[in-house]
PDB file of C-alpha atoms in Angstrom:
ATOM      1  CA  UNK A1349      13.982 -50.155   9.389  1.00  0.00           C
ATOM      2  CA  UNK A1350      13.909 -49.924  13.303  1.00  0.00           C
ATOM      3  CA  UNK A1351      11.700 -53.417  13.424  1.00  0.00           C
ATOM      4  CA  UNK A1352      13.475 -56.233  11.852  1.00  0.00           C
ATOM      5  CA  UNK A1353      15.958 -54.199  10.012  1.00  0.00           C
ATOM      6  CA  UNK A1354      19.709 -55.384  10.312  1.00  0.00           C
ATOM      7  CA  UNK A1355      23.098 -53.719  10.151  1.00  0.00           C
ATOM      8  CA  UNK A1356      24.991 -54.707   7.200  1.00  0.00           C
ATOM      9  CA  UNK A1357      28.666 -53.351   7.631  1.00  0.00           C
ATOM     10  CA  UNK A1358      28.058 -49.649   7.705  1.00  0.00           C
ATOM     11  CA  UNK A1359      24.558 -49.837   6.330  1.00  0.00           C
ATOM     12  CA  UNK A1360      21.232 -51.255   7.781  1.00  0.00           C
ATOM     13  CA  UNK A1361      18.848 -53.549   5.215  1.00  0.00           C
ATOM     14  CA  UNK A1362      15.334 -53.163   5.112  1.00  0.00           C
ATOM     15  CA  UNK A1363      13.068 -56.507   6.148  1.00  0.00           C
ATOM     16  CA  UNK A1364      10.727 -55.859   3.639  1.00  0.00           C
ATOM     17  CA  UNK A1365      12.718 -55.753   0.579  1.00  0.00           C
ATOM     18  CA  UNK A1366      16.269 -55.910   1.159  1.00  0.00           C
ATOM     19  CA  UNK A1367      17.192 -52.635   0.427  1.00  0.00           C
ATOM     20  CA  UNK A1368      20.167 -51.109   1.917  1.00  0.00           C
ATOM     21  CA  UNK A1369      20.804 -47.526   3.326  1.00  0.00           C
ATOM     22  CA  UNK A1370      24.421 -46.035   4.267  1.00  0.00           C
ATOM     23  CA  UNK A1371      24.928 -43.690   7.212  1.00  0.00           C
ATOM     24  CA  UNK A1372      23.572 -40.835   5.224  1.00  0.00           C
ATOM     25  CA  UNK A1373      20.394 -42.460   4.434  1.00  0.00           C
ATOM     26  CA  UNK A1374      21.210 -42.986   0.730  1.00  0.00           C
ATOM     27  CA  UNK A1375      20.330 -46.260  -0.377  1.00  0.00           C
ATOM     28  CA  UNK A1376      23.258 -48.464  -1.927  1.00  0.00           C
ATOM     29  CA  UNK A1377      21.778 -51.737  -2.936  1.00  0.00           C
ATOM     30  CA  UNK A1378      18.505 -52.838  -4.213  1.00  0.00           C
ATOM     31  CA  UNK A1379      19.362 -56.464  -4.245  1.00  0.00           C
ATOM     32  CA  UNK A1380      16.810 -57.324  -7.373  1.00  0.00           C
ATOM     33  CA  UNK A1381      17.620 -54.141  -9.284  1.00  0.00           C
ATOM     34  CA  UNK A1382      20.826 -52.578 -10.471  1.00  0.00           C
ATOM     35  CA  UNK A1383      19.373 -48.910 -11.034  1.00  0.00           C
ATOM     36  CA  UNK A1384      19.321 -47.393  -7.554  1.00  0.00           C
ATOM     37  CA  UNK A1385      16.419 -44.357  -7.944  1.00  0.00           C
ATOM     38  CA  UNK A1386      17.595 -40.828  -6.817  1.00  0.00           C
ATOM     39  CA  UNK A1387      14.978 -40.512  -4.377  1.00  0.00           C
ATOM     40  CA  UNK A1388      15.851 -43.559  -2.721  1.00  0.00           C
ATOM     41  CA  UNK A1389      16.935 -41.959   0.140  1.00  0.00           C
ATOM     42  CA  UNK A1390      15.517 -41.773   3.785  1.00  0.00           C
ATOM     43  CA  UNK A1391      15.818 -39.013   6.604  1.00  0.00           C
ATOM     44  CA  UNK A1392      19.011 -39.623   9.340  1.00  0.00           C
ATOM     45  CA  UNK A1393      19.343 -38.302  12.760  1.00  0.00           C
ATOM     46  CA  UNK A1394      22.173 -36.947  14.956  1.00  0.00           C
ATOM     47  CA  UNK A1395      23.186 -39.794  17.119  1.00  0.00           C
ATOM     48  CA  UNK A1396      25.808 -40.869  19.640  1.00  0.00           C
ATOM     49  CA  UNK A1397      26.897 -43.785  21.636  1.00  0.00           C
ATOM     50  CA  UNK A1398      27.637 -42.962  25.312  1.00  0.00           C
ATOM     51  CA  UNK A1399      27.119 -44.828  28.595  1.00  0.00           C
ATOM     52  CA  UNK A1400      25.898 -48.186  27.015  1.00  0.00           C
ATOM     53  CA  UNK A1401      22.930 -46.104  25.018  1.00  0.00           C
ATOM     54  CA  UNK A1402      22.453 -45.019  21.782  1.00  0.00           C
ATOM     55  CA  UNK A1403      21.119 -41.792  21.777  1.00  0.00           C
ATOM     56  CA  UNK A1404      19.416 -40.013  19.017  1.00  0.00           C
ATOM     57  CA  UNK A1405      18.729 -36.220  18.952  1.00  0.00           C
ATOM     58  CA  UNK A1406      15.122 -35.002  17.735  1.00  0.00           C
ATOM     59  CA  UNK A1407      14.221 -31.262  17.527  1.00  0.00           C
ATOM     60  CA  UNK A1408      10.632 -30.615  16.211  1.00  0.00           C
ATOM     61  CA  UNK A1409      12.165 -27.507  13.849  1.00  0.00           C
ATOM     62  CA  UNK A1410      15.074 -29.753  12.952  1.00  0.00           C
ATOM     63  CA  UNK A1411      17.721 -27.741  14.837  1.00  0.00           C
ATOM     64  CA  UNK A1412      21.021 -29.450  15.465  1.00  0.00           C
ATOM     65  CA  UNK A1413      21.788 -30.679  18.961  1.00  0.00           C
ATOM     66  CA  UNK A1414      22.323 -28.063  21.412  1.00  0.00           C
ATOM     67  CA  UNK A1415      24.184 -29.914  24.064  1.00  0.00           C
ATOM     68  CA  UNK A1416      26.344 -33.391  24.217  1.00  0.00           C
ATOM     69  CA  UNK A1417      25.558 -36.496  26.142  1.00  0.00           C
ATOM     70  CA  UNK A1418      27.606 -36.458  29.397  1.00  0.00           C
ATOM     71  CA  UNK A1419      30.030 -39.685  29.431  1.00  0.00           C
ATOM     72  CA  UNK A1420      30.434 -41.235  32.617  1.00  0.00           C
ATOM     73  CA  UNK A1421      34.346 -42.579  32.956  1.00  0.00           C
ATOM     74  CA  UNK A1422      33.225 -44.481  35.930  1.00  0.00           C
ATOM     75  CA  UNK A1423      31.254 -46.804  33.979  1.00  0.00           C
ATOM     76  CA  UNK A1424      34.765 -48.064  32.249  1.00  0.00           C
ATOM     77  CA  UNK A1425      37.122 -47.713  35.348  1.00  0.00           C
ATOM     78  CA  UNK A1426      38.579 -50.206  37.195  1.00  0.00           C
ATOM     79  CA  UNK A1427      37.734 -48.559  40.807  1.00  0.00           C
ATOM     80  CA  UNK A1428      33.629 -48.845  39.788  1.00  0.00           C
ATOM     81  CA  UNK A1429      31.620 -52.279  39.941  1.00  0.00           C
ATOM     82  CA  UNK A1430      30.464 -53.692  36.616  1.00  0.00           C
ATOM     83  CA  UNK A1431      27.449 -51.574  35.969  1.00  0.00           C
ATOM     84  CA  UNK A1432      23.739 -52.739  36.057  1.00  0.00           C
ATOM     85  CA  UNK A1433      21.047 -51.774  34.144  1.00  0.00           C
ATOM     86  CA  UNK A1434      17.210 -51.875  34.787  1.00  0.00           C
ATOM     87  CA  UNK A1435      14.372 -51.098  32.665  1.00  0.00           C
ATOM     88  CA  UNK A1436      10.630 -50.458  33.592  1.00  0.00           C
ATOM     89  CA  UNK A1437       7.850 -48.508  32.701  1.00  0.00           C
ATOM     90  CA  UNK A1438       6.126 -45.683  34.743  1.00  0.00           C
ATOM     91  CA  UNK A1439       2.391 -44.376  33.900  1.00  0.00           C
ATOM     92  CA  UNK A1440       3.156 -40.869  34.212  1.00  0.00           C
ATOM     93  CA  UNK A1441       4.833 -37.847  32.273  1.00  0.00           C
ATOM     94  CA  UNK A1442       8.263 -37.586  31.620  1.00  0.00           C
ATOM     95  CA  UNK A1443       8.580 -34.409  33.652  1.00  0.00           C
ATOM     96  CA  UNK A1444       6.332 -35.517  36.752  1.00  0.00           C
ATOM     97  CA  UNK A1445       9.042 -38.012  36.992  1.00  0.00           C
ATOM     98  CA  UNK A1446      11.807 -35.756  36.493  1.00  0.00           C
ATOM     99  CA  UNK A1447      10.550 -33.591  39.327  1.00  0.00           C
ATOM    100  CA  UNK A1448      10.316 -36.390  41.451  1.00  0.00           C
ATOM    101  CA  UNK A1449      14.088 -36.136  41.798  1.00  0.00           C
ATOM    102  CA  UNK A1450      13.903 -32.403  42.940  1.00  0.00           C
ATOM    103  CA  UNK A1451      11.404 -32.915  45.638  1.00  0.00           C
ATOM    104  CA  UNK A1452      13.304 -33.634  48.659  1.00  0.00           C
ATOM    105  CA  UNK A1453      10.031 -33.281  50.485  1.00  0.00           C
ATOM    106  CA  UNK A1454       8.413 -36.504  49.543  1.00  0.00           C
ATOM    107  CA  UNK A1455      11.967 -38.503  50.575  1.00  0.00           C
ATOM    108  CA  UNK A1456      10.421 -38.153  54.207  1.00  0.00           C
ATOM    109  CA  UNK A1457       6.458 -38.666  53.111  1.00  0.00           C
ATOM    110  CA  UNK A1458       6.823 -41.399  50.496  1.00  0.00           C
ATOM    111  CA  UNK A1459      10.595 -43.370  51.368  1.00  0.00           C
ATOM    112  CA  UNK A1460      10.095 -42.861  55.195  1.00  0.00           C
ATOM    113  CA  UNK A1461      13.064 -40.772  55.862  1.00  0.00           C
ATOM    114  CA  UNK A1462      13.048 -39.649  59.476  1.00  0.00           C
ATOM    115  CA  UNK A1463      13.098 -35.795  58.373  1.00  0.00           C
ATOM    116  CA  UNK A1464      13.114 -34.119  54.785  1.00  0.00           C
ATOM    117  CA  UNK A1465      16.811 -33.721  54.215  1.00  0.00           C
ATOM    118  CA  UNK A1466      18.267 -30.261  54.096  1.00  0.00           C
ATOM    119  CA  UNK A1467      18.969 -29.035  50.529  1.00  0.00           C
ATOM    120  CA  UNK A1468      19.852 -26.693  47.663  1.00  0.00           C
ATOM    121  CA  UNK A1469      19.345 -26.484  43.990  1.00  0.00           C
ATOM    122  CA  UNK A1470      21.263 -24.357  41.626  1.00  0.00           C
ATOM    123  CA  UNK A1471      21.551 -24.012  37.878  1.00  0.00           C
ATOM    124  CA  UNK A1472      24.675 -23.682  35.759  1.00  0.00           C
ATOM    125  CA  UNK A1473      25.467 -20.376  34.378  1.00  0.00           C
ATOM    126  CA  UNK A1474      24.433 -21.087  30.728  1.00  0.00           C
ATOM    127  CA  UNK A1475      20.878 -22.683  32.368  1.00  0.00           C
ATOM    128  CA  UNK A1476      21.548 -25.761  30.605  1.00  0.00           C
ATOM    129  CA  UNK A1477      22.309 -28.424  33.738  1.00  0.00           C
ATOM    130  CA  UNK A1478      20.102 -28.081  37.290  1.00  0.00           C
ATOM    131  CA  UNK A1479      21.894 -29.211  40.342  1.00  0.00           C
ATOM    132  CA  UNK A1480      20.657 -30.530  43.766  1.00  0.00           C
ATOM    133  CA  UNK A1481      22.562 -31.523  46.974  1.00  0.00           C
ATOM    134  CA  UNK A1482      20.828 -32.932  49.714  1.00  0.00           C
ATOM    135  CA  UNK A1483      21.847 -34.371  53.108  1.00  0.00           C
ATOM    136  CA  UNK A1484      20.437 -37.439  53.497  1.00  0.00           C
ATOM    137  CA  UNK A1485      22.573 -38.662  56.490  1.00  0.00           C
ATOM    138  CA  UNK A1486      19.715 -39.024  58.772  1.00  0.00           C
ATOM    139  CA  UNK A1487      18.365 -41.997  56.352  1.00  0.00           C
ATOM    140  CA  UNK A1488      18.915 -45.936  56.984  1.00  0.00           C
ATOM    141  CA  UNK A1489      22.022 -45.351  54.417  1.00  0.00           C
ATOM    142  CA  UNK A1490      23.505 -42.230  55.660  1.00  0.00           C
ATOM    143  CA  UNK A1491      24.911 -40.404  52.570  1.00  0.00           C
ATOM    144  CA  UNK A1492      24.931 -37.425  50.310  1.00  0.00           C
ATOM    145  CA  UNK A1493      22.601 -36.880  47.474  1.00  0.00           C
ATOM    146  CA  UNK A1494      23.912 -34.934  44.346  1.00  0.00           C
ATOM    147  CA  UNK A1495      22.025 -34.781  41.008  1.00  0.00           C
ATOM    148  CA  UNK A1496      23.168 -33.561  38.081  1.00  0.00           C
ATOM    149  CA  UNK A1497      19.645 -33.170  35.639  1.00  0.00           C
ATOM    150  CA  UNK A1498      20.707 -32.180  31.789  1.00  0.00           C
ATOM    151  CA  UNK A1499      17.255 -32.577  30.547  1.00  0.00           C
ATOM    152  CA  UNK A1500      13.725 -34.077  31.986  1.00  0.00           C
ATOM    153  CA  UNK A1501      14.827 -37.170  30.364  1.00  0.00           C
ATOM    154  CA  UNK A1502      18.399 -37.595  31.731  1.00  0.00           C
ATOM    155  CA  UNK A1503      20.102 -37.528  35.101  1.00  0.00           C
ATOM    156  CA  UNK A1504      23.397 -38.317  36.765  1.00  0.00           C
ATOM    157  CA  UNK A1505      22.713 -39.315  40.237  1.00  0.00           C
ATOM    158  CA  UNK A1506      25.182 -39.772  42.897  1.00  0.00           C
ATOM    159  CA  UNK A1507      24.806 -41.006  46.560  1.00  0.00           C
ATOM    160  CA  UNK A1508      28.197 -40.178  48.520  1.00  0.00           C
ATOM    161  CA  UNK A1509      28.392 -42.429  51.805  1.00  0.00           C
ATOM    162  CA  UNK A1510      32.021 -41.165  52.753  1.00  0.00           C
ATOM    163  CA  UNK A1511      35.452 -40.484  50.943  1.00  0.00           C
ATOM    164  CA  UNK A1512      35.628 -42.845  48.065  1.00  0.00           C
ATOM    165  CA  UNK A1513      32.415 -44.758  48.843  1.00  0.00           C
ATOM    166  CA  UNK A1514      29.812 -43.672  46.245  1.00  0.00           C
ATOM    167  CA  UNK A1515      26.617 -45.230  44.146  1.00  0.00           C
ATOM    168  CA  UNK A1516      26.428 -43.678  40.760  1.00  0.00           C
ATOM    169  CA  UNK A1517      22.880 -43.981  38.882  1.00  0.00           C
ATOM    170  CA  UNK A1518      22.569 -42.974  35.122  1.00  0.00           C
ATOM    171  CA  UNK A1519      19.165 -42.319  34.501  1.00  0.00           C
ATOM    172  CA  UNK A1520      17.581 -41.965  30.796  1.00  0.00           C
ATOM    173  CA  UNK A1521      13.842 -41.709  29.918  1.00  0.00           C
ATOM    174  CA  UNK A1522      12.014 -42.294  26.558  1.00  0.00           C
ATOM    175  CA  UNK A1523       8.400 -40.622  26.335  1.00  0.00           C
ATOM    176  CA  UNK A1524       6.314 -43.971  24.936  1.00  0.00           C
ATOM    177  CA  UNK A1525       3.430 -41.782  25.255  1.00  0.00           C
ATOM    178  CA  UNK A1526       1.959 -38.550  26.982  1.00  0.00           C
ATOM    179  CA  UNK A1527       1.387 -40.406  30.113  1.00  0.00           C
ATOM    180  CA  UNK A1528       4.026 -43.480  29.781  1.00  0.00           C
ATOM    181  CA  UNK A1529       7.616 -43.189  29.968  1.00  0.00           C
ATOM    182  CA  UNK A1530      10.205 -45.915  29.704  1.00  0.00           C
ATOM    183  CA  UNK A1531      12.868 -45.717  31.949  1.00  0.00           C
ATOM    184  CA  UNK A1532      16.467 -46.997  31.814  1.00  0.00           C
ATOM    185  CA  UNK A1533      18.941 -47.009  35.122  1.00  0.00           C
ATOM    186  CA  UNK A1534      22.308 -48.193  34.734  1.00  0.00           C
ATOM    187  CA  UNK A1535      23.959 -48.414  38.375  1.00  0.00           C
ATOM    188  CA  UNK A1536      27.654 -48.866  39.715  1.00  0.00           C
ATOM    189  CA  UNK A1537      29.060 -48.658  43.041  1.00  0.00           C
ATOM    190  CA  UNK A1538      32.629 -48.144  43.854  1.00  0.00           C
ATOM    191  CA  UNK A1539      34.565 -51.112  44.497  1.00  0.00           C
ATOM    192  CA  UNK A1540      35.517 -50.695  48.032  1.00  0.00           C
ATOM    193  CA  UNK A1541      32.060 -51.183  49.287  1.00  0.00           C
ATOM    194  CA  UNK A1542      30.660 -53.598  46.373  1.00  0.00           C
ATOM    195  CA  UNK A1543      31.252 -56.536  48.660  1.00  0.00           C
ATOM    196  CA  UNK A1544      30.004 -54.719  51.698  1.00  0.00           C
ATOM    197  CA  UNK A1545      26.639 -53.198  50.870  1.00  0.00           C
ATOM    198  CA  UNK A1546      26.840 -53.076  46.832  1.00  0.00           C
ATOM    199  CA  UNK A1547      24.112 -55.150  45.925  1.00  0.00           C
ATOM    200  CA  UNK A1548      21.997 -53.872  48.940  1.00  0.00           C
ATOM    201  CA  UNK A1549      22.384 -50.450  48.003  1.00  0.00           C
ATOM    202  CA  UNK A1550      21.471 -50.790  44.569  1.00  0.00           C
ATOM    203  CA  UNK A1551      18.353 -52.905  45.374  1.00  0.00           C
ATOM    204  CA  UNK A1552      17.197 -50.095  47.871  1.00  0.00           C
ATOM    205  CA  UNK A1553      17.508 -47.904  45.099  1.00  0.00           C
ATOM    206  CA  UNK A1554      15.452 -49.876  42.937  1.00  0.00           C
ATOM    207  CA  UNK A1555      12.648 -51.022  45.940  1.00  0.00           C
ATOM    208  CA  UNK A1556      12.137 -46.935  46.144  1.00  0.00           C
ATOM    209  CA  UNK A1557      10.556 -47.206  42.823  1.00  0.00           C
ATOM    210  CA  UNK A1558       7.632 -49.115  44.557  1.00  0.00           C
ATOM    211  CA  UNK A1559       7.163 -46.498  46.825  1.00  0.00           C
ATOM    212  CA  UNK A1560       6.669 -43.898  44.020  1.00  0.00           C
ATOM    213  CA  UNK A1561       4.701 -45.866  41.831  1.00  0.00           C
ATOM    214  CA  UNK A1562       1.207 -45.592  43.553  1.00  0.00           C
ATOM    215  CA  UNK A1563       1.526 -42.081  43.179  1.00  0.00           C
ATOM    216  CA  UNK A1564       2.919 -41.927  39.884  1.00  0.00           C
ATOM    217  CA  UNK A1565      -0.052 -43.896  38.744  1.00  0.00           C
ATOM    218  CA  UNK A1566      -2.706 -41.705  39.928  1.00  0.00           C
ATOM    219  CA  UNK A1567      -0.673 -37.900  40.101  1.00  0.00           C
ATOM    220  CA  UNK A1568      -2.397 -35.344  37.846  1.00  0.00           C
ATOM    221  CA  UNK A1569       0.062 -32.846  36.340  1.00  0.00           C
ATOM    222  CA  UNK A1570      -1.023 -29.420  36.857  1.00  0.00           C
ATOM    223  CA  UNK A1571       0.767 -26.424  35.072  1.00  0.00           C
ATOM    224  CA  UNK A1572      -0.025 -23.744  38.006  1.00  0.00           C
ATOM    225  CA  UNK A1573      -0.009 -25.837  41.319  1.00  0.00           C
ATOM    226  CA  UNK A1574       0.008 -23.926  44.447  1.00  0.00           C
ATOM    227  CA  UNK A1575       3.455 -24.044  46.040  1.00  0.00           C
ATOM    228  CA  UNK A1576       4.485 -22.784  49.581  1.00  0.00           C
ATOM    229  CA  UNK A1577       7.540 -20.404  50.409  1.00  0.00           C
ATOM    230  CA  UNK A1578       9.228 -23.670  51.304  1.00  0.00           C
ATOM    231  CA  UNK A1579       8.793 -25.518  48.321  1.00  0.00           C
ATOM    232  CA  UNK A1580      11.990 -23.785  46.749  1.00  0.00           C
ATOM    233  CA  UNK A1581      13.521 -26.879  44.637  1.00  0.00           C
ATOM    234  CA  UNK A1582       9.938 -27.965  42.908  1.00  0.00           C
ATOM    235  CA  UNK A1583       9.873 -23.906  41.741  1.00  0.00           C
ATOM    236  CA  UNK A1584      13.303 -23.827  40.509  1.00  0.00           C
ATOM    237  CA  UNK A1585      12.681 -27.042  38.619  1.00  0.00           C
ATOM    238  CA  UNK A1586       9.508 -25.621  36.968  1.00  0.00           C
ATOM    239  CA  UNK A1587      11.274 -22.341  35.961  1.00  0.00           C
ATOM    240  CA  UNK A1588      14.367 -24.545  34.734  1.00  0.00           C
ATOM    241  CA  UNK A1589      12.330 -26.975  32.721  1.00  0.00           C
ATOM    242  CA  UNK A1590      10.265 -24.436  30.637  1.00  0.00           C
ATOM    243  CA  UNK A1591      13.562 -24.440  28.499  1.00  0.00           C
ATOM    244  CA  UNK A1592      12.431 -27.671  27.216  1.00  0.00           C
ATOM    245  CA  UNK A1593       9.300 -27.037  25.493  1.00  0.00           C
ATOM    246  CA  UNK A1594       8.576 -24.305  22.328  1.00  0.00           C
TER     247      UNK A1594
END
């Protein structure tokens, strides 16, 4: 159904023999037979549409969704630019990519910032969302980086350049295999900076992937890496991310 299937009203039609299934997974039509077998039913998945994406919930033990997808009102606000989407594939595990966001030290050595930005990591009281704030006022585009990571495959990243001047990156990741991840970024900026530097800022974020890519192509995941005392954000991320594994 996911390949060449067709949506017909509130049903989806199989491309092989034309059987149609409704939103409950029940077969509602066989074009060449009036009698529909009782067992003609397929599994359904909890899903929702948010921020321009269709999200499907999967749990290996078939437990119901444990959290809601955050809805970003900025993407429909008149105060923000028309969202741009960018998709690309990274040859690495989804956790390694998420960990990159919580690694301020690499901003200096990989992205050539003058210094490692001062940073702080926190986790919400319920343990669900990890947050990082980094002071990047010494970068080419002085800003404060604000990250809200909801799971290894979903993060909301804000660059605040001043009062009411922001760029928003909504990052979702789809593991294709153990060491291949398809990324989708949705980017927008406040309209008060869109004509001045909006495209340049978004282009800079995209170009930063080129800096990371050689490392991602060769980085090997270590379950128990050697950290130093200053690697507080990485240690915090490793502790937080354990909840997403059984």
